[in-house]
mmCIF file of C-alpha atoms and ligand atoms in Angstrom:
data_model
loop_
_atom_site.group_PDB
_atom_site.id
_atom_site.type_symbol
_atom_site.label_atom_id
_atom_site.label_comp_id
_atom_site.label_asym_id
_atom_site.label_seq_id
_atom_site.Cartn_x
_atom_site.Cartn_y
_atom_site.Cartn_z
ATOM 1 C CA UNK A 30 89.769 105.230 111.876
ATOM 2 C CA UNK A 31 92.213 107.926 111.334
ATOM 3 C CA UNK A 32 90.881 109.582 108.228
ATOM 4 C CA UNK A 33 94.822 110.572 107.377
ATOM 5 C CA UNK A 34 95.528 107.086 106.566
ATOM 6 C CA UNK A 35 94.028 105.398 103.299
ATOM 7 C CA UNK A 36 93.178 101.800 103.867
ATOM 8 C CA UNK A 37 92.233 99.076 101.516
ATOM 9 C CA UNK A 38 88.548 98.570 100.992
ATOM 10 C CA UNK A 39 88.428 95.330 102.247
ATOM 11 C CA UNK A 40 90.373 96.384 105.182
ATOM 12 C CA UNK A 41 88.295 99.319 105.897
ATOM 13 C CA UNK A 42 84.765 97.516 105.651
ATOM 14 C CA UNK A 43 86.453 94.790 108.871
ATOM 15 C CA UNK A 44 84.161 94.286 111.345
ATOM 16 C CA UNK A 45 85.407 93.829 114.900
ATOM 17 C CA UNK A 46 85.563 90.671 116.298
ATOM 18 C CA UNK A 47 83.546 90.436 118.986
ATOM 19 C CA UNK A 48 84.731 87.733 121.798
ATOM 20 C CA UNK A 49 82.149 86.743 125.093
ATOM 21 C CA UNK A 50 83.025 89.690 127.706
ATOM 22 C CA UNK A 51 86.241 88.654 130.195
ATOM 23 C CA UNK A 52 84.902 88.181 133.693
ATOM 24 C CA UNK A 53 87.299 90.770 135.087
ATOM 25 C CA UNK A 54 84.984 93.333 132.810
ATOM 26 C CA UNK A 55 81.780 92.297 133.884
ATOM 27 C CA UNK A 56 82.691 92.647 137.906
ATOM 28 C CA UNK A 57 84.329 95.913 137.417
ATOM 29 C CA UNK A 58 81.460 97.153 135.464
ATOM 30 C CA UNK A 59 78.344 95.095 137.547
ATOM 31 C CA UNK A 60 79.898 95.624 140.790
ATOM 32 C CA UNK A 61 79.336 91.690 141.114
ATOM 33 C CA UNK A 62 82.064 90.019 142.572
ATOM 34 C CA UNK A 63 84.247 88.114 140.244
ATOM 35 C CA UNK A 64 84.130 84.628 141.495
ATOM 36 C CA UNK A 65 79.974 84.760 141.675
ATOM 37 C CA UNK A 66 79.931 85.624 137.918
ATOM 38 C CA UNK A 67 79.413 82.880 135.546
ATOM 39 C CA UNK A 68 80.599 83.172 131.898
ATOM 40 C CA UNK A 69 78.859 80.883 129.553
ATOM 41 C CA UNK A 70 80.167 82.690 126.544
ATOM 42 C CA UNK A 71 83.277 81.016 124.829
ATOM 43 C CA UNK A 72 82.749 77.840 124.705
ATOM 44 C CA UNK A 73 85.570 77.115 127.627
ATOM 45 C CA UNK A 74 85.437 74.222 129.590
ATOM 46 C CA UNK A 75 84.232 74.762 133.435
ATOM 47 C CA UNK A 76 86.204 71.673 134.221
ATOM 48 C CA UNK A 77 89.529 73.748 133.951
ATOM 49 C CA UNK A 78 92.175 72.819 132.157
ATOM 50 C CA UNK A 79 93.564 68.982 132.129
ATOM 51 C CA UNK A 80 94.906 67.477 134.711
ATOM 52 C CA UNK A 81 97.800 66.443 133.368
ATOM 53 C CA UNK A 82 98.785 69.544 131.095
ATOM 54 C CA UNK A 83 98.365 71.307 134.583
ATOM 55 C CA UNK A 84 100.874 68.572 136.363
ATOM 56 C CA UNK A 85 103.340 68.706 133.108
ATOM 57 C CA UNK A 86 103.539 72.574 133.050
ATOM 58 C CA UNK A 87 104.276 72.794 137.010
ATOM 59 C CA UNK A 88 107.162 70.167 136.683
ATOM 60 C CA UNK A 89 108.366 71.675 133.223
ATOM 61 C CA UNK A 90 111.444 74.114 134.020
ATOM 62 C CA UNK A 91 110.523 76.714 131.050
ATOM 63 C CA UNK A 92 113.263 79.044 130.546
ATOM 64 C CA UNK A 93 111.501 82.065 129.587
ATOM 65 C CA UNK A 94 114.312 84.104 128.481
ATOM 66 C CA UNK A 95 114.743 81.839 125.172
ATOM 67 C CA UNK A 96 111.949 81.812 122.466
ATOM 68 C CA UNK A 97 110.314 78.370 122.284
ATOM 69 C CA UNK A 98 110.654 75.603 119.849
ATOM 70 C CA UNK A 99 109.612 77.461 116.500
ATOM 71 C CA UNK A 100 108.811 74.243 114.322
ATOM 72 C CA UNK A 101 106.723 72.162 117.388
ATOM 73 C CA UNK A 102 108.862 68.837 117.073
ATOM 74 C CA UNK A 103 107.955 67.229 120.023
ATOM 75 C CA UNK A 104 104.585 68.215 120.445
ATOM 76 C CA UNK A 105 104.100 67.442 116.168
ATOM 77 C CA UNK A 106 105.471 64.339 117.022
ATOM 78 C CA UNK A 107 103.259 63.667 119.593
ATOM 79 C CA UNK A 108 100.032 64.521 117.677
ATOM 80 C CA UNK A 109 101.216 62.501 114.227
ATOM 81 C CA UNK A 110 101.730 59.049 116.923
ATOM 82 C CA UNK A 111 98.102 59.990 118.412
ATOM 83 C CA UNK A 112 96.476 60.138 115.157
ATOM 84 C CA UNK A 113 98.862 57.502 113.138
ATOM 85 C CA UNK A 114 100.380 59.922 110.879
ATOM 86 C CA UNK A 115 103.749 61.288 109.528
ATOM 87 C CA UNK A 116 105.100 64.114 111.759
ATOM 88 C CA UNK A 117 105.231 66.691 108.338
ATOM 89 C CA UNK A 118 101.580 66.485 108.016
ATOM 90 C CA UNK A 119 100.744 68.472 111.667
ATOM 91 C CA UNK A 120 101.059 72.246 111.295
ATOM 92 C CA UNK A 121 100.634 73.458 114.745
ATOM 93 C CA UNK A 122 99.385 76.863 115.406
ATOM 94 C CA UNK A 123 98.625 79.372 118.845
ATOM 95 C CA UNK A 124 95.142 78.038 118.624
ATOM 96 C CA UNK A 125 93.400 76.547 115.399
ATOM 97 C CA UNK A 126 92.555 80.055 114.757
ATOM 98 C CA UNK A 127 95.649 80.930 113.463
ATOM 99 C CA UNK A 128 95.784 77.786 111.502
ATOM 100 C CA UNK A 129 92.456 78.555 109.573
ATOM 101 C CA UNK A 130 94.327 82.454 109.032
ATOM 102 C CA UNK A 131 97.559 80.349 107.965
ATOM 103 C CA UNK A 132 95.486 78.345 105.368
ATOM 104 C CA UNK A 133 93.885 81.252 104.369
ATOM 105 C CA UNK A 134 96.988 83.241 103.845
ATOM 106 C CA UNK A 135 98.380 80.539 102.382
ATOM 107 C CA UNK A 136 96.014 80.385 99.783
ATOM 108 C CA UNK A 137 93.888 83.442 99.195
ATOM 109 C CA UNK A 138 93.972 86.559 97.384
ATOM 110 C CA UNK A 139 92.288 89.482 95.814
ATOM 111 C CA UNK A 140 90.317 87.272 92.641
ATOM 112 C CA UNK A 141 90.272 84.573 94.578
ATOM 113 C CA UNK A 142 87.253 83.218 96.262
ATOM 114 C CA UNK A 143 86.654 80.989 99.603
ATOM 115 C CA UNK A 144 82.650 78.926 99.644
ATOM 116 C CA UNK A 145 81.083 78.452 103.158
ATOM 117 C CA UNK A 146 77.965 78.128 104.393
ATOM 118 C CA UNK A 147 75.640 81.483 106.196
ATOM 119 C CA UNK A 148 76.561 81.100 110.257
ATOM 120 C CA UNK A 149 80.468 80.018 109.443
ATOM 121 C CA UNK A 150 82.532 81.272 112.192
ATOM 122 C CA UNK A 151 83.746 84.848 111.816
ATOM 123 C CA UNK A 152 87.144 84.203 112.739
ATOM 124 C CA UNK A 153 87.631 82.155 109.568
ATOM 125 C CA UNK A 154 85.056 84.921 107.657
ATOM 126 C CA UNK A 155 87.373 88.049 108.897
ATOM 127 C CA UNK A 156 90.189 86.152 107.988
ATOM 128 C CA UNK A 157 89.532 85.575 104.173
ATOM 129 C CA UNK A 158 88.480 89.454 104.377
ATOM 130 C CA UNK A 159 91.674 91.029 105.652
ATOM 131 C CA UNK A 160 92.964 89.506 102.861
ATOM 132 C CA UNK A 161 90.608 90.824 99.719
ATOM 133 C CA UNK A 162 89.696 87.622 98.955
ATOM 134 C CA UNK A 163 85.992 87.128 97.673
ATOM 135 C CA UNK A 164 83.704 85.096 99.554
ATOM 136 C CA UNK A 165 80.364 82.870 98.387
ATOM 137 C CA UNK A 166 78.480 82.415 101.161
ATOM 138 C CA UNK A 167 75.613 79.468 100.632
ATOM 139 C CA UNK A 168 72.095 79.735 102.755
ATOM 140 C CA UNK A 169 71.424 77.934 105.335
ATOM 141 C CA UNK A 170 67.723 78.430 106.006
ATOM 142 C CA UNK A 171 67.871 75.466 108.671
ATOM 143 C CA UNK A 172 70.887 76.194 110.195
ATOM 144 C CA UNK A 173 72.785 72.639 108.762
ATOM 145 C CA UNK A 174 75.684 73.292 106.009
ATOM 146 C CA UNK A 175 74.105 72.523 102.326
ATOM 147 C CA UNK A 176 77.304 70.384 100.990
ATOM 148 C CA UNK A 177 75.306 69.961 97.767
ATOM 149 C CA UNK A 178 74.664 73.994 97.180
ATOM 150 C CA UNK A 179 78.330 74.409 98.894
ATOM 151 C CA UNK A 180 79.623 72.137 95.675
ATOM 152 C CA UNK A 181 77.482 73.654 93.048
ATOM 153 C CA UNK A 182 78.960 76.947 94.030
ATOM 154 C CA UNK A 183 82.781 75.828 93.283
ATOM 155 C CA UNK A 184 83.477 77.993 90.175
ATOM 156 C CA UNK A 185 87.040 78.517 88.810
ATOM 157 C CA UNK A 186 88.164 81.335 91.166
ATOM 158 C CA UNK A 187 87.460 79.008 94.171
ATOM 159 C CA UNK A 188 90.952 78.020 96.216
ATOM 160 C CA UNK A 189 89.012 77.090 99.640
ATOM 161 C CA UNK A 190 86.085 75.724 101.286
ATOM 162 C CA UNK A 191 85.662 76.050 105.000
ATOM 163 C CA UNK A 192 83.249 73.466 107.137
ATOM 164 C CA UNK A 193 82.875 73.819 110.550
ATOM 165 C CA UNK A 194 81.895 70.504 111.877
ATOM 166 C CA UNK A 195 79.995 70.812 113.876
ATOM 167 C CA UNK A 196 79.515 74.322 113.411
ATOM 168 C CA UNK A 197 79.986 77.516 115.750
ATOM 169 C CA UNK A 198 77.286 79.470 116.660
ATOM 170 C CA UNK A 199 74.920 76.304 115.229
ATOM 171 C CA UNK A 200 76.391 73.729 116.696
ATOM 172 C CA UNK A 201 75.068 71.227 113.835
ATOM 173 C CA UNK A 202 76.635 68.926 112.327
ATOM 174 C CA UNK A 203 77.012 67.270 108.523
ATOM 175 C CA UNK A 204 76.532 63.570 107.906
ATOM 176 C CA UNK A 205 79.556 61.746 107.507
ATOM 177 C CA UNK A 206 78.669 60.161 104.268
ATOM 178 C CA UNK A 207 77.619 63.127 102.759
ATOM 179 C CA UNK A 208 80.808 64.552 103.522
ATOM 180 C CA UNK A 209 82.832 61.518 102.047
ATOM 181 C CA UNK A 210 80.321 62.313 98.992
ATOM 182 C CA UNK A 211 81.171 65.641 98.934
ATOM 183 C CA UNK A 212 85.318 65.581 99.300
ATOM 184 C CA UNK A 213 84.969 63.635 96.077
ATOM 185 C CA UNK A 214 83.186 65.908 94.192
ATOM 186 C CA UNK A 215 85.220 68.919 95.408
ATOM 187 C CA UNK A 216 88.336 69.429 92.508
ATOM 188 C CA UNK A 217 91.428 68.454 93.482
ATOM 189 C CA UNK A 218 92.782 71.957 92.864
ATOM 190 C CA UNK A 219 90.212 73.299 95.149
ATOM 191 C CA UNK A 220 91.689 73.026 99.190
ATOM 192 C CA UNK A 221 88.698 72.081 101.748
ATOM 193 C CA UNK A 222 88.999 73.125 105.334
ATOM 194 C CA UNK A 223 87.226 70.813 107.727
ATOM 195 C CA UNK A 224 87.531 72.809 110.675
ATOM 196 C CA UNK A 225 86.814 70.130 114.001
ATOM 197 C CA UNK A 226 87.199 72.303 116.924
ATOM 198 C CA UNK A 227 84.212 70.600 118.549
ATOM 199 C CA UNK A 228 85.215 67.412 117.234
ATOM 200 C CA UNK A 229 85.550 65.925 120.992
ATOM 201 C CA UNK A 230 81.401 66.660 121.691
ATOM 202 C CA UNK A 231 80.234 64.624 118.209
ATOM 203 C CA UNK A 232 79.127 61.628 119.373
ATOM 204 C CA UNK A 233 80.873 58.616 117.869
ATOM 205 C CA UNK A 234 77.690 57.755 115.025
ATOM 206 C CA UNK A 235 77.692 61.009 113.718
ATOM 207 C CA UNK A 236 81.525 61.298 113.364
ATOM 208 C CA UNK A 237 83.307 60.842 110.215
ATOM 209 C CA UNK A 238 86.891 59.426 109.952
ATOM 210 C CA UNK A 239 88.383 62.812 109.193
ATOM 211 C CA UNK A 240 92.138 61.656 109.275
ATOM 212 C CA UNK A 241 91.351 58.713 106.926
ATOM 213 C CA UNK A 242 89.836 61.417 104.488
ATOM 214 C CA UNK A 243 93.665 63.763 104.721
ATOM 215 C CA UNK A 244 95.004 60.238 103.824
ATOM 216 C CA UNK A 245 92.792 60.191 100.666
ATOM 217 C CA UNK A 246 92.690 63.737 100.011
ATOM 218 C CA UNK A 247 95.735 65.737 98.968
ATOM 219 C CA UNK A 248 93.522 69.153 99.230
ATOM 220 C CA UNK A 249 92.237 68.112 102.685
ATOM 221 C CA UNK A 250 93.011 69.918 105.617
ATOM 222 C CA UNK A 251 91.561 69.454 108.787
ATOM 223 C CA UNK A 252 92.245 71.371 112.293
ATOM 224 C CA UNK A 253 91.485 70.698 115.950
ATOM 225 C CA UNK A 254 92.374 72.637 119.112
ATOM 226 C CA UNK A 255 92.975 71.970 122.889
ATOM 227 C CA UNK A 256 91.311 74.819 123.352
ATOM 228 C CA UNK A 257 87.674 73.154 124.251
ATOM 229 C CA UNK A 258 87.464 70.151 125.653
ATOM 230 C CA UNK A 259 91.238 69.865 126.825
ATOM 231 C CA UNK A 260 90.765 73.239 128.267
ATOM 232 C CA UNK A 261 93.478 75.168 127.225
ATOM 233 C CA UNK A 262 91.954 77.715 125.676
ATOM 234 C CA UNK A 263 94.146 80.468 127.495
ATOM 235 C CA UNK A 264 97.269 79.359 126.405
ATOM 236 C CA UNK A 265 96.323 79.450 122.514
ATOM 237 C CA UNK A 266 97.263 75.998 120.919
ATOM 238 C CA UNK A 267 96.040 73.946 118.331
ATOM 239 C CA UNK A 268 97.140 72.343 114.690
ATOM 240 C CA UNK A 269 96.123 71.146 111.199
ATOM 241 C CA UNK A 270 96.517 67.737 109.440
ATOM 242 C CA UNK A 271 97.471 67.925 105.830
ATOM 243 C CA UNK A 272 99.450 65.812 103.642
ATOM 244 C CA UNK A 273 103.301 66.910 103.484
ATOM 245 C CA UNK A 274 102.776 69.094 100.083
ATOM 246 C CA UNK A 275 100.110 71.514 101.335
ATOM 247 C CA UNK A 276 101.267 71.047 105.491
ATOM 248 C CA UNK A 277 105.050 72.123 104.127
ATOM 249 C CA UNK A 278 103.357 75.479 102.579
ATOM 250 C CA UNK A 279 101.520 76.142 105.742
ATOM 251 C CA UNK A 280 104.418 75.728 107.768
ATOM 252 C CA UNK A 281 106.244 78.578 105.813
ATOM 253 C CA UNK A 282 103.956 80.768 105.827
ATOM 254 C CA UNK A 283 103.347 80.747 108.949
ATOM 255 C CA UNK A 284 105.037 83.811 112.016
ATOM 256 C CA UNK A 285 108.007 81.934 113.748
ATOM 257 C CA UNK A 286 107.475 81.675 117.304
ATOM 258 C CA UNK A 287 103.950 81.849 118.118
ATOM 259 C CA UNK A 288 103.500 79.066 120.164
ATOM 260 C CA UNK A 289 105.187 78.907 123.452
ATOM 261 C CA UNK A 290 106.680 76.903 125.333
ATOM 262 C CA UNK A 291 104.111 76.105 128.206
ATOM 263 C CA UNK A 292 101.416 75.904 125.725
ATOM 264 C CA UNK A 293 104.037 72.716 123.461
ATOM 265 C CA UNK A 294 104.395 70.740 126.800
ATOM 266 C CA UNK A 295 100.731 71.333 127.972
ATOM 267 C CA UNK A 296 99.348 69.687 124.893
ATOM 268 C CA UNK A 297 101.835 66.796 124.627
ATOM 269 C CA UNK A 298 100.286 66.060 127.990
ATOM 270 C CA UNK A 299 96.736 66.461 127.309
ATOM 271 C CA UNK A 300 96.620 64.662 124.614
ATOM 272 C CA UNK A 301 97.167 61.341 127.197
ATOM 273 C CA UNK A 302 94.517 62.613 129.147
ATOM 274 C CA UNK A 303 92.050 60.427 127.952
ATOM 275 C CA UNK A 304 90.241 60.501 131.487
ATOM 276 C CA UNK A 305 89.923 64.062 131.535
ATOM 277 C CA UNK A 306 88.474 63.800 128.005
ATOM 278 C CA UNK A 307 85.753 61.686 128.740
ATOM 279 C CA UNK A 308 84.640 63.592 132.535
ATOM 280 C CA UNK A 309 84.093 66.389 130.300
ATOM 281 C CA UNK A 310 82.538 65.039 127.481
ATOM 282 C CA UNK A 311 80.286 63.182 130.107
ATOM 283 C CA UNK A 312 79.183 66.163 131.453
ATOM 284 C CA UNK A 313 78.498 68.228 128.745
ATOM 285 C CA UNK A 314 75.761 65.566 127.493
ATOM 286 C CA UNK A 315 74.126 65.773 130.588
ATOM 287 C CA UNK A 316 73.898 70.114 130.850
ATOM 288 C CA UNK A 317 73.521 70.195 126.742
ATOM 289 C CA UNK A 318 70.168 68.352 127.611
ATOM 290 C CA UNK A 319 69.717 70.102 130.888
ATOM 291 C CA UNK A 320 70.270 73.770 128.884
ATOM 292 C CA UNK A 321 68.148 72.766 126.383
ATOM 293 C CA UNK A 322 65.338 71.352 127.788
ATOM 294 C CA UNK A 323 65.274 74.277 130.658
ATOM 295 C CA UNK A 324 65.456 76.694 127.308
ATOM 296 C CA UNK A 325 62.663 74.696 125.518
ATOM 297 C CA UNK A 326 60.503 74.762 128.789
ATOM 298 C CA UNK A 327 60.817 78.678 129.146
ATOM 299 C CA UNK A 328 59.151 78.874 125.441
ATOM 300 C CA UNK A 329 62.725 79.112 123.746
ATOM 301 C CA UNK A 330 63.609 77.852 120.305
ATOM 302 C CA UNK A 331 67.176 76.127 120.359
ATOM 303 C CA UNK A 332 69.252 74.111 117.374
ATOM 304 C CA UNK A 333 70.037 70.397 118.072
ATOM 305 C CA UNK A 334 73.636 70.883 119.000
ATOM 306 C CA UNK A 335 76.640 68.357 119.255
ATOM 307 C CA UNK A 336 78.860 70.651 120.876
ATOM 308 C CA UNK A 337 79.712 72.519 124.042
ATOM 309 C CA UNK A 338 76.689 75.147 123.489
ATOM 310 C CA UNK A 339 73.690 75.942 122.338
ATOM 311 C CA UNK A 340 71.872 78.305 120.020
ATOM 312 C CA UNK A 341 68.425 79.421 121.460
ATOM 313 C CA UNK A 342 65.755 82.276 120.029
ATOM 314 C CA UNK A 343 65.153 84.981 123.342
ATOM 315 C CA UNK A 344 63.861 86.941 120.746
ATOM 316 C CA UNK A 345 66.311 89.908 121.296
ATOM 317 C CA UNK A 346 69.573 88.840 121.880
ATOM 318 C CA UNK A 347 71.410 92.045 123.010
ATOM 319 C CA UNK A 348 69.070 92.570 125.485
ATOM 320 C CA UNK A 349 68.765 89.138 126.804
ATOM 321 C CA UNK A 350 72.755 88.809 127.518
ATOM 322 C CA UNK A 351 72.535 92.705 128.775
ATOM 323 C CA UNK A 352 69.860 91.522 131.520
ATOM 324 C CA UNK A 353 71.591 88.445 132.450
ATOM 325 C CA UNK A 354 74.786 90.513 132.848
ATOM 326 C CA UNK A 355 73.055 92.201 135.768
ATOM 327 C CA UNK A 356 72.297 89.022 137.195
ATOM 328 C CA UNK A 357 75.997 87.690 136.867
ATOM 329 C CA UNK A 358 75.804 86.003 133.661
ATOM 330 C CA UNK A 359 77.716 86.249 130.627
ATOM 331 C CA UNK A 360 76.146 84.969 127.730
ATOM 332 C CA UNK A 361 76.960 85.814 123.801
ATOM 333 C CA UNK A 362 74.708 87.808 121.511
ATOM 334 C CA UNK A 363 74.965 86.458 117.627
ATOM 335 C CA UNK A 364 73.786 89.848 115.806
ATOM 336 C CA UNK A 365 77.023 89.899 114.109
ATOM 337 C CA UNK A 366 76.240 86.366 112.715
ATOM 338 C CA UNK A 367 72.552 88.022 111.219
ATOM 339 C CA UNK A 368 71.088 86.361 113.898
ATOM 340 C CA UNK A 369 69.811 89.238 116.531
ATOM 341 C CA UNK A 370 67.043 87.447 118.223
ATOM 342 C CA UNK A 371 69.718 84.634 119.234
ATOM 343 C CA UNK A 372 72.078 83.504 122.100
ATOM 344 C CA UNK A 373 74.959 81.137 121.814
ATOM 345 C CA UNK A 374 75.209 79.752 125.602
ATOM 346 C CA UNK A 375 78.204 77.682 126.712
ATOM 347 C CA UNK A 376 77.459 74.635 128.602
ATOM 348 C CA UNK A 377 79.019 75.475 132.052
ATOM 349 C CA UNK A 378 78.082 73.028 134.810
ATOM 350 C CA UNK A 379 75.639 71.789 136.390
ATOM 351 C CA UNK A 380 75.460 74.787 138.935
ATOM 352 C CA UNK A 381 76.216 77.029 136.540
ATOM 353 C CA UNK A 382 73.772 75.296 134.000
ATOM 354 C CA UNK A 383 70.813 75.684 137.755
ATOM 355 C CA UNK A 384 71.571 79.495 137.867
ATOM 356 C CA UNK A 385 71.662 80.289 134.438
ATOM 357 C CA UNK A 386 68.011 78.501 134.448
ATOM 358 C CA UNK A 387 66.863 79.870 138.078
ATOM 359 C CA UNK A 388 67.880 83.803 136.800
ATOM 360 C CA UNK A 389 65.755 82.569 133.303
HETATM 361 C C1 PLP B 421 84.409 76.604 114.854
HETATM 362 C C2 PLP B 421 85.614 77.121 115.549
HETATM 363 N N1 PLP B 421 86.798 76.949 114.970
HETATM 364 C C3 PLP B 421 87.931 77.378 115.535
HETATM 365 C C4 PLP B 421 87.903 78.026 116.752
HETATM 366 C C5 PLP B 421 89.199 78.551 117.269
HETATM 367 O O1 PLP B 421 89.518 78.107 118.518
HETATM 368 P P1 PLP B 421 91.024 78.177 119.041
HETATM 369 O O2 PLP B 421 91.724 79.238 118.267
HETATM 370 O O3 PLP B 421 90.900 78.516 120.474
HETATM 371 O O4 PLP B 421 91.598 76.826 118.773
HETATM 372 C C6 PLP B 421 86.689 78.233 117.412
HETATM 373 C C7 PLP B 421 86.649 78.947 118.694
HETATM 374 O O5 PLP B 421 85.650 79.313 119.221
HETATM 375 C C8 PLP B 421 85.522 77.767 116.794
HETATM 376 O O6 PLP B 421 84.337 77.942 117.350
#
C-alpha cells in the first residue's frame, strides 16, 4: 500500500480475494499445455455454457457501440414469469456477487452489524468489510449453519443476515423447516439474505420453497446466478428476489450499466433450457459421489455436499493444490476461510473427475 495515502481501517485490514488460478496462468507458469490442464477450482460447469444461451447470443445482433439495457426489462421480465412473480421484485446484477455487495451497500454501515455463520463466502464477508460495517460471525464446529445461534445473535445493531444455502466452501445445506422456523423469528426490521447460488445441485427433499418465503417475507431477499449450473459464469449475470419496497432500494443503489448486453439475452435463454439443466445436474450426482468416494478411499475426510464441489481434509492444503498444479490440476486451497488443511474441488467430469483421482 502506498504509505502516502491514509486509508480507512477497515479498508486497510481487506484481505485479497483470492479466485481458483485462470488456466492461461497455470500453462504459462507449468509449461503444461493449456488444453491438458484441468481446473477444478470455481465451481464452473465442464459442460460449457447452455446450449441455448450459446444459440441466442450467436443470432443476437448486439450493437456494441450503445451501453445495454440499464434496468434488465426483458430479461426481469423473463425471470418474474419463470418464478411467478411481479417484474419489480428481480434486481438483476453482473453476477449474484454484485447483488449480495448491492444489498450490502444498500443496507450497511459503520455501527451497523451483518450475522453469518464461520465458512460464509468471502465475497459476501469482504463486502460488509469495505464498508465498516461490523460483523458477528456464529461457529460452526460441524461445518452446517447454526440458525438457532445465528438468531440468538440478532441484537439491535443487526440490518442483515447472510445464508448461503447450500454453502460455499461447505457445500451443506440447512433444513427447510428450520429455515421457515427461523425467517419467523428473524425481526421484521432485520433483512435476511438467502444466498442460492447452488440452488440447482439441492436435491428436491432438501429444498425449501424460497420464493414462497419473499412472498411472506417483506425482509427476504434471496439471489441466484447463471453462473453455475447454466454456465455462464464468464459473462457475470445473476439477480435477487425481493418484494417491490426493498427490490426498488436495491435497484437504486445499484452502478447503471453493469450488465451487458450478451450476458441479458444469454440468460433469457437459459433460463428455457431446462434440458441443459438437468444433463448437468445429472452429472454432477454421479462425479460428487465419484470425487468423494475416490477422496474417502485415499484416507481423505470430505463434508456431505449438495453442490458442484466438495470440501476434503489433505491435511495441508497449499501444498496439496501446489503439487497437483505440477500435475495439471487446479484445485483451491481454503486457508483464507481458517481452514488450511482443506481443498474445495469442483466437480469437473467424469475424465476430469479419473485424472484428478489417477494423479491422487
Ligand atoms: C455462495 C456463493 N454465492 C455467490 C457466488 C457468486 O457467484 P456469481 O457472482 O458468479 O453469481 C458464489 C460464487 O462462487 C458463491 O459460491
Amino acid at each position: 500500500m502506498n504509505s502516502l495515502i491514509s486509508y480507512p481501517a477497515h479498508v486497510a485490514a481487506l484481505k485479497p480475494y483470492v479466485p481458483g488460478l485462470p488456466i492461461s496462468a497455470v500453462a504459462a507458469r507449468s509449461g503444461i499445455a493449456e488444453d491438458r490442464i484441468v481446473k477444478l477450482a470455481s465451481n464452473e460447469n465442464p459442460l460449457g455454457a447452455s446450449p441455448k444461451a450459446l444459440a441466442a447470443l450467436s443470432n443476437a445482433a448486439i450493437d456494441l457501440s450503445r451501453y445495454p439495457d440499464s434496468d434488465c426489462a426483458a430479461l426481469s421480465d423473463a425471470i418474474a414469469e419463470f418464478h411467478d412473480v411481479p417484474s419489480d421484485w428481480i434486481v438483476v446484477g453482473a453476477g449474484s456477487e454484485s447483488v449480495l455487495s448491492n444489498l450490502v451497500s444498500t443496507l450497511l454501515q459503520p455501527g451497523r452489524t451483518t450475522a453469518y455463520a464461520q465458512y460464509s463466502f468471502q465475497a459476501f464477508v469482504n463486502a460488509a468489510q469495505k464498508l465498516g460495517a461490523s460483523s458477528t460471525v456464529v461457529p460452526s464446529p460441524d461445518f452446517h449453519v447454526d440458525l438457532n445461534r445465528l438468531a440468538d445473535s440478532i441484537d439491535p445493531s443487526t440490518a442483515l443476515v447472510y445464508i448461503a444455502n447450500p454453502g460455499n466452501p461447505t457445500g451443506t445445506v440447512v433444513d427447510p423447516d428450520s429455515l421457515e422456523a427461523f425467517l419467523e423469528r428473524v425481526p421484521a426490521h432485520v433483512v435476511v439474505l438467502l444466498d442460492e447460488a447452488y440452488f440447482e445441485f439441492m436435491p428436491a427433499d432438501l429444498r425449501g420453497d424460497s420464493v414462497a418465503w419473499v412472498r411472506q417475507h417483506a425482509n427476504l431477499v434471496v439471489t441466484r446466478t447463471f453462473s453455475k449450473a447454466y454456465g455462464l459464469a464468464g459473462l457475470r449475470i445473476g439477480y435477487g428476489i425481493a418484494q417491490s419496497g426493498l427490490a426498488d432500494v436495491m435497484r437504486r443503489v445499484r452502478s447503471p450499466f453493469t450488465i451487458s448486453e450478451a450476458a441479458q439475452i444469454a440468460a433469457i435463454a437459459a433460463l428455457g433450457d431446462g434440458e441443459f439443466l438437468e444433463r448437468t445436474v445429472a452429472m454432477t450426482n454421479q462425479g460428487r459421489t465419484a470425487l468423494t468416494s475416490g477422496l474417502r478411499a485415499k484416507g481423505h475426510r470430505c463434508i456431505e455436499s449438495h453442490t458442484n464441489f466438495v470440501l476434503a481434509d489433505v491435511g495441508g492444503g497449499a501444498a496439496f493444490a501446489g503439487r497437483l498444479e505440477k500435475h495439471g490440476l487446479i484445485v483451491r486451497p481454503v486457508a483464507a476461510y481458517g481452514l488450511a488443511d482443506w481443498v474445495r474441488i469442483s466437480i469437473g467430469t467424469q475424465a476430469e473427475i479419473d485424472r484428478f483421482l489417477a494423479v491422487l
